Each structure stands twice: as structure tokens, then as C-alpha cells.
Amino acid sequence: MTRMIALISAMWLLLGPATAFAADETKEVKIRPDIASVEVETTDGAVTIERIQDTEHEITGYFAQTSRACPPFCIQPFQVAEDVATIGELELLDMLTDPDAMVIDARTVDWHAEETIPGSLNIPYTEIAGRLDELGCVGSSATWDCKDARSVALYCNGLWCGQSPTAIRAMLREGYPAERIFYYRGGMQSWKILGLTTVEGGL
């Protein structure tokens, strides 16, 4: 646990307050007291991430649901694997604005197409072991060389969703460095509970 906290702290110090973070005193609902929005690059151009300004807003529909049958929808552990750091929204926003990092939506294509976090790339958990070249590894699914692998954060639908943990374990089995993997455990449900911007995913 101490090592995980140190990793997150080091990442924050390394990245610092990204230039894509913007203050706006006219916004009542901010991301942090000094930051109202974050601009991220997507395949469709720049998108501004901010929180919904309606202080009476409540989520409805699928992500308002509290209980799902377990299995398969069981609560996921805080630490998905040794040396893989679990992060929250502020750290994920840092990674979204860092050109050397990647944020991976590990859900299936249909979920991604409906709604996703701006700036994330969809690599379904069922495919990720064969697509590590997109994350900086060299070789093939037979033998990957991941010494130059990028720092990546993975997420799925929420605290009860096993898709991103499954993807992370597959990456580790293929030799991806654990210290370059970050797990956004809250996923889409936590992102939406905080009223943060979502977009339709590209196919």
C-alpha cells in the first residue's frame, strides 16, 4: 500500500498541474478549487471535460443502479495486482493530458460506442493481450518486449466491473511492466456520479 501511494505521489509531482487545466471563477461546480475544466485531445478534436453545473442533477439509468448479481458483477479489489497503482479521477485527468500516457477503455465496443471518457482509447479486455504494440510493446502475442511500454490507465464500468481487472492481468501475463499500469477502479459509474463530461466513442 505504501509503495502504491508513493507511485501516485511521484506521478503527481512528475506531471504537476497540466497546462490543459483551466480555472474559471464563473463555475460553481469545479473539479478542484483552482480548476474548473480540463481540455483533452481526442480523435475528433479537443474536448473540454468539466462537471455538470446543475447542483440538483442526479444520475439516472444504468449507472444509478446499486445492485447487480454477483457473479459476475462482484465488487473488485482496491488493488488489482501487485505494483499496479489504483487511481482516482484527478490522477486520471493528469494522464489524459499527458502526451506520454494513455487511458484505455477496456470495455467491449458496444459500451464504448455508447458513452466513454473523452481522450480514452477503446481496447476491449478480450483483445488487449494481442494489441500491446499499440501501448509501446514490440513483437507479437507470442513474445512481447515491453521495456519501452507507455504508462497506461485502464477502466471499465465501475467498482463491480471485472473487465479492466481482467485486461490488467492479461497484460501482466504478457510481460507488461506492472509499475506502468494504473487502475481507475471507479470507472464510468464514478465518473458519471461526479458529473464529468462523457462523449460517444468512436468505432
Short mmCIF file of C-alpha atoms in Angstrom, two decimals:
data_model
loop_
_atom_site.label_atom_id
_atom_site.label_comp_id
_atom_site.label_asym_id
_atom_site.label_seq_id
_atom_site.Cartn_x
_atom_site.Cartn_y
_atom_site.Cartn_z
CA MET A 1 0.00 0.00 0.00
CA THR A 2 2.84 2.43 0.89
CA ARG A 3 4.54 1.77 -2.46
CA MET A 4 1.26 2.40 -4.31
CA ILE A 5 0.77 5.77 -2.56
CA ALA A 6 4.38 6.67 -3.36
CA LEU A 7 3.82 5.84 -7.04
CA ILE A 8 0.75 8.05 -7.23
CA SER A 9 2.53 10.89 -5.41
CA ALA A 10 5.51 10.59 -7.73
CA MET A 11 3.21 10.71 -10.74
CA TRP A 12 1.54 13.87 -9.44
CA LEU A 13 4.91 15.54 -8.82
CA LEU A 14 6.19 14.48 -12.23
CA LEU A 15 3.15 15.68 -14.15
CA GLY A 16 2.36 18.69 -11.99
CA PRO A 17 -0.61 20.88 -12.84
CA ALA A 18 -1.06 20.32 -16.57
CA THR A 19 -1.42 23.35 -18.82
CA ALA A 20 -4.68 21.86 -20.12
CA PHE A 21 -6.26 22.52 -16.70
CA ALA A 22 -8.21 25.79 -16.61
CA ALA A 23 -9.54 27.94 -13.80
CA ASP A 24 -12.92 29.69 -14.20
CA GLU A 25 -14.38 31.72 -11.35
CA THR A 26 -17.81 31.74 -13.01
CA LYS A 27 -18.19 27.98 -12.49
CA GLU A 28 -19.85 26.93 -9.25
CA VAL A 29 -19.07 23.22 -9.61
CA LYS A 30 -15.35 22.75 -10.19
CA ILE A 31 -13.03 19.77 -10.47
CA ARG A 32 -10.73 21.20 -7.79
CA PRO A 33 -10.97 24.59 -6.06
CA ASP A 34 -8.49 26.01 -8.58
CA ILE A 35 -9.54 24.03 -11.67
CA ALA A 36 -12.91 24.17 -13.42
CA SER A 37 -12.13 22.23 -16.58
CA VAL A 38 -9.57 20.16 -18.45
CA GLU A 39 -9.04 20.10 -22.20
CA VAL A 40 -8.07 16.75 -23.73
CA GLU A 41 -7.27 15.77 -27.29
CA THR A 42 -9.41 13.10 -28.93
CA THR A 43 -9.54 11.66 -32.45
CA ASP A 44 -12.43 14.08 -33.07
CA GLY A 45 -10.53 17.14 -31.78
CA ALA A 46 -10.25 18.85 -28.42
CA VAL A 47 -12.90 18.16 -25.77
CA THR A 48 -13.37 20.12 -22.56
CA ILE A 49 -14.03 17.97 -19.51
CA GLU A 50 -15.95 19.71 -16.75
CA ARG A 51 -18.62 18.87 -14.20
CA ILE A 52 -22.35 19.37 -14.72
CA GLN A 53 -23.21 22.78 -13.28
CA ASP A 54 -26.76 21.91 -12.14
CA THR A 55 -26.32 21.29 -8.39
CA GLU A 56 -29.67 19.45 -8.33
CA HIS A 57 -28.61 16.99 -11.05
CA GLU A 58 -28.87 13.26 -10.30
CA ILE A 59 -27.78 10.37 -12.48
CA THR A 60 -30.45 8.04 -13.78
CA GLY A 61 -30.47 4.79 -15.70
CA TYR A 62 -27.83 2.08 -15.71
CA PHE A 63 -25.16 3.84 -13.65
CA ALA A 64 -27.66 4.78 -10.93
CA GLN A 65 -28.21 1.08 -10.25
CA THR A 66 -26.63 -0.05 -6.96
CA SER A 67 -27.05 -3.83 -7.08
CA ARG A 68 -26.18 -6.39 -9.71
CA ALA A 69 -25.98 -10.18 -9.48
CA CYS A 70 -22.59 -11.44 -8.25
CA PRO A 71 -21.24 -13.34 -10.05
CA PRO A 72 -20.45 -11.90 -12.50
CA PHE A 73 -20.82 -8.34 -11.18
CA CYS A 74 -18.80 -8.66 -7.96
CA ILE A 75 -17.06 -5.81 -6.13
CA GLN A 76 -13.48 -5.56 -7.36
CA PRO A 77 -10.48 -5.38 -5.01
CA PHE A 78 -8.87 -1.99 -4.49
CA GLN A 79 -5.50 -3.32 -5.63
CA VAL A 80 -5.98 -5.47 -8.70
CA ALA A 81 -2.38 -6.78 -8.80
CA GLU A 82 0.94 -6.26 -7.05
CA ASP A 83 2.70 -3.00 -8.06
CA VAL A 84 -0.33 -1.81 -10.10
CA ALA A 85 -1.44 1.50 -8.60
CA THR A 86 -5.13 2.30 -8.17
CA ILE A 87 -6.00 5.89 -9.06
CA GLY A 88 -8.90 8.33 -8.88
CA GLU A 89 -10.31 10.99 -11.13
CA LEU A 90 -7.63 13.67 -10.61
CA GLU A 91 -4.83 11.26 -11.48
CA LEU A 92 -6.81 10.04 -14.50
CA LEU A 93 -7.23 13.63 -15.69
CA ASP A 94 -3.46 14.10 -15.40
CA MET A 95 -2.92 11.03 -17.57
CA LEU A 96 -5.47 12.23 -20.12
CA THR A 97 -3.45 15.43 -20.60
CA ASP A 98 -0.05 13.72 -20.60
CA PRO A 99 1.09 13.00 -24.20
CA ASP A 100 3.29 10.15 -22.95
CA ALA A 101 0.46 8.33 -21.17
CA MET A 102 -2.63 6.52 -22.42
CA VAL A 103 -6.07 5.91 -20.94
CA ILE A 104 -7.71 2.67 -22.05
CA ASP A 105 -11.44 1.95 -22.03
CA ALA A 106 -11.24 -1.82 -21.57
CA ARG A 107 -14.96 -2.40 -22.13
CA THR A 108 -16.47 -4.10 -25.15
CA VAL A 109 -17.03 -1.98 -28.26
CA ASP A 110 -20.78 -1.58 -27.74
CA TRP A 111 -20.30 0.00 -24.30
CA HIS A 112 -17.53 2.28 -25.57
CA ALA A 113 -19.58 3.40 -28.59
CA GLU A 114 -22.49 4.44 -26.39
CA GLU A 115 -20.53 6.58 -23.91
CA THR A 116 -16.92 6.94 -22.85
CA ILE A 117 -14.38 9.23 -21.16
CA PRO A 118 -13.02 11.80 -23.64
CA GLY A 119 -9.48 11.05 -24.78
CA SER A 120 -9.58 7.34 -23.94
CA LEU A 121 -8.81 4.61 -26.45
CA ASN A 122 -11.00 1.52 -26.64
CA ILE A 123 -9.10 -1.77 -26.45
CA PRO A 124 -11.56 -4.42 -25.23
CA TYR A 125 -10.35 -6.63 -22.40
CA THR A 126 -10.75 -9.65 -24.67
CA GLU A 127 -8.28 -8.19 -27.22
CA ILE A 128 -5.67 -6.37 -25.19
CA ALA A 129 -3.14 -9.23 -24.89
CA GLY A 130 -2.80 -9.23 -28.68
CA ARG A 131 -2.67 -5.44 -29.08
CA LEU A 132 0.19 -4.45 -26.78
CA ASP A 133 2.02 -2.96 -29.78
CA GLU A 134 -0.47 -0.07 -29.51
CA LEU A 135 0.88 0.57 -25.99
CA GLY A 136 4.58 0.62 -26.85
CA CYS A 137 5.49 -3.08 -26.77
CA VAL A 138 7.32 -4.73 -29.67
CA GLY A 139 6.78 -8.22 -31.04
CA SER A 140 3.61 -10.28 -31.06
CA SER A 141 1.34 -12.12 -28.67
CA ALA A 142 3.88 -14.98 -28.73
CA THR A 143 6.65 -12.84 -27.20
CA TRP A 144 6.27 -9.18 -26.31
CA ASP A 145 9.18 -6.88 -25.47
CA CYS A 146 7.64 -4.20 -23.25
CA LYS A 147 10.74 -2.39 -21.98
CA ASP A 148 9.55 0.82 -23.71
CA ALA A 149 5.88 0.37 -22.84
CA ARG A 150 3.89 3.50 -22.05
CA SER A 151 2.20 4.35 -18.78
CA VAL A 152 -1.45 3.34 -19.16
CA ALA A 153 -4.59 3.65 -17.06
CA LEU A 154 -7.44 1.19 -17.59
CA TYR A 155 -11.09 1.47 -16.61
CA CYS A 156 -14.44 -0.18 -17.25
CA ASN A 157 -17.99 0.32 -15.93
CA GLY A 158 -17.36 0.69 -12.20
CA LEU A 159 -16.38 -0.82 -8.88
CA TRP A 160 -18.28 -4.00 -9.74
CA CYS A 161 -16.93 -4.43 -13.28
CA GLY A 162 -14.28 -7.07 -13.93
CA GLN A 163 -13.34 -6.10 -17.49
CA SER A 164 -10.41 -3.77 -16.72
CA PRO A 165 -9.02 -6.04 -13.94
CA THR A 166 -9.14 -8.93 -16.44
CA ALA A 167 -7.32 -6.78 -19.02
CA ILE A 168 -4.65 -5.78 -16.48
CA ARG A 169 -3.99 -9.40 -15.51
CA ALA A 170 -3.69 -10.32 -19.19
CA MET A 171 -1.17 -7.51 -19.74
CA LEU A 172 0.89 -8.68 -16.78
CA ARG A 173 0.90 -12.26 -18.08
CA GLU A 174 2.30 -10.95 -21.38
CA GLY A 175 5.15 -9.13 -19.58
CA TYR A 176 3.80 -5.57 -19.36
CA PRO A 177 5.59 -3.72 -16.50
CA ALA A 178 3.24 -3.50 -13.52
CA GLU A 179 4.60 -0.11 -12.46
CA ARG A 180 3.39 1.38 -15.77
CA ILE A 181 -0.19 0.17 -15.30
CA PHE A 182 -2.75 2.23 -13.37
CA TYR A 183 -6.25 1.04 -12.45
CA TYR A 184 -9.08 3.58 -12.41
CA ARG A 185 -11.34 1.45 -10.23
CA GLY A 186 -14.31 3.83 -10.16
CA GLY A 187 -14.75 3.63 -13.92
CA MET A 188 -17.75 5.05 -15.73
CA GLN A 189 -20.06 4.91 -12.72
CA SER A 190 -17.83 7.08 -10.51
CA TRP A 191 -17.04 9.41 -13.44
CA LYS A 192 -20.76 9.97 -14.04
CA ILE A 193 -21.59 10.32 -10.32
CA LEU A 194 -19.16 13.26 -10.27
CA GLY A 195 -20.93 14.81 -13.28
CA LEU A 196 -17.85 14.73 -15.50
CA THR A 197 -18.11 15.07 -19.29
CA THR A 198 -18.64 11.96 -21.42
CA VAL A 199 -18.76 11.54 -25.20
CA GLU A 200 -19.84 8.92 -27.70
CA GLY A 201 -17.00 6.56 -28.50
CA GLY A 202 -15.50 6.20 -31.98
CA LEU A 203 -15.79 2.84 -33.70
#
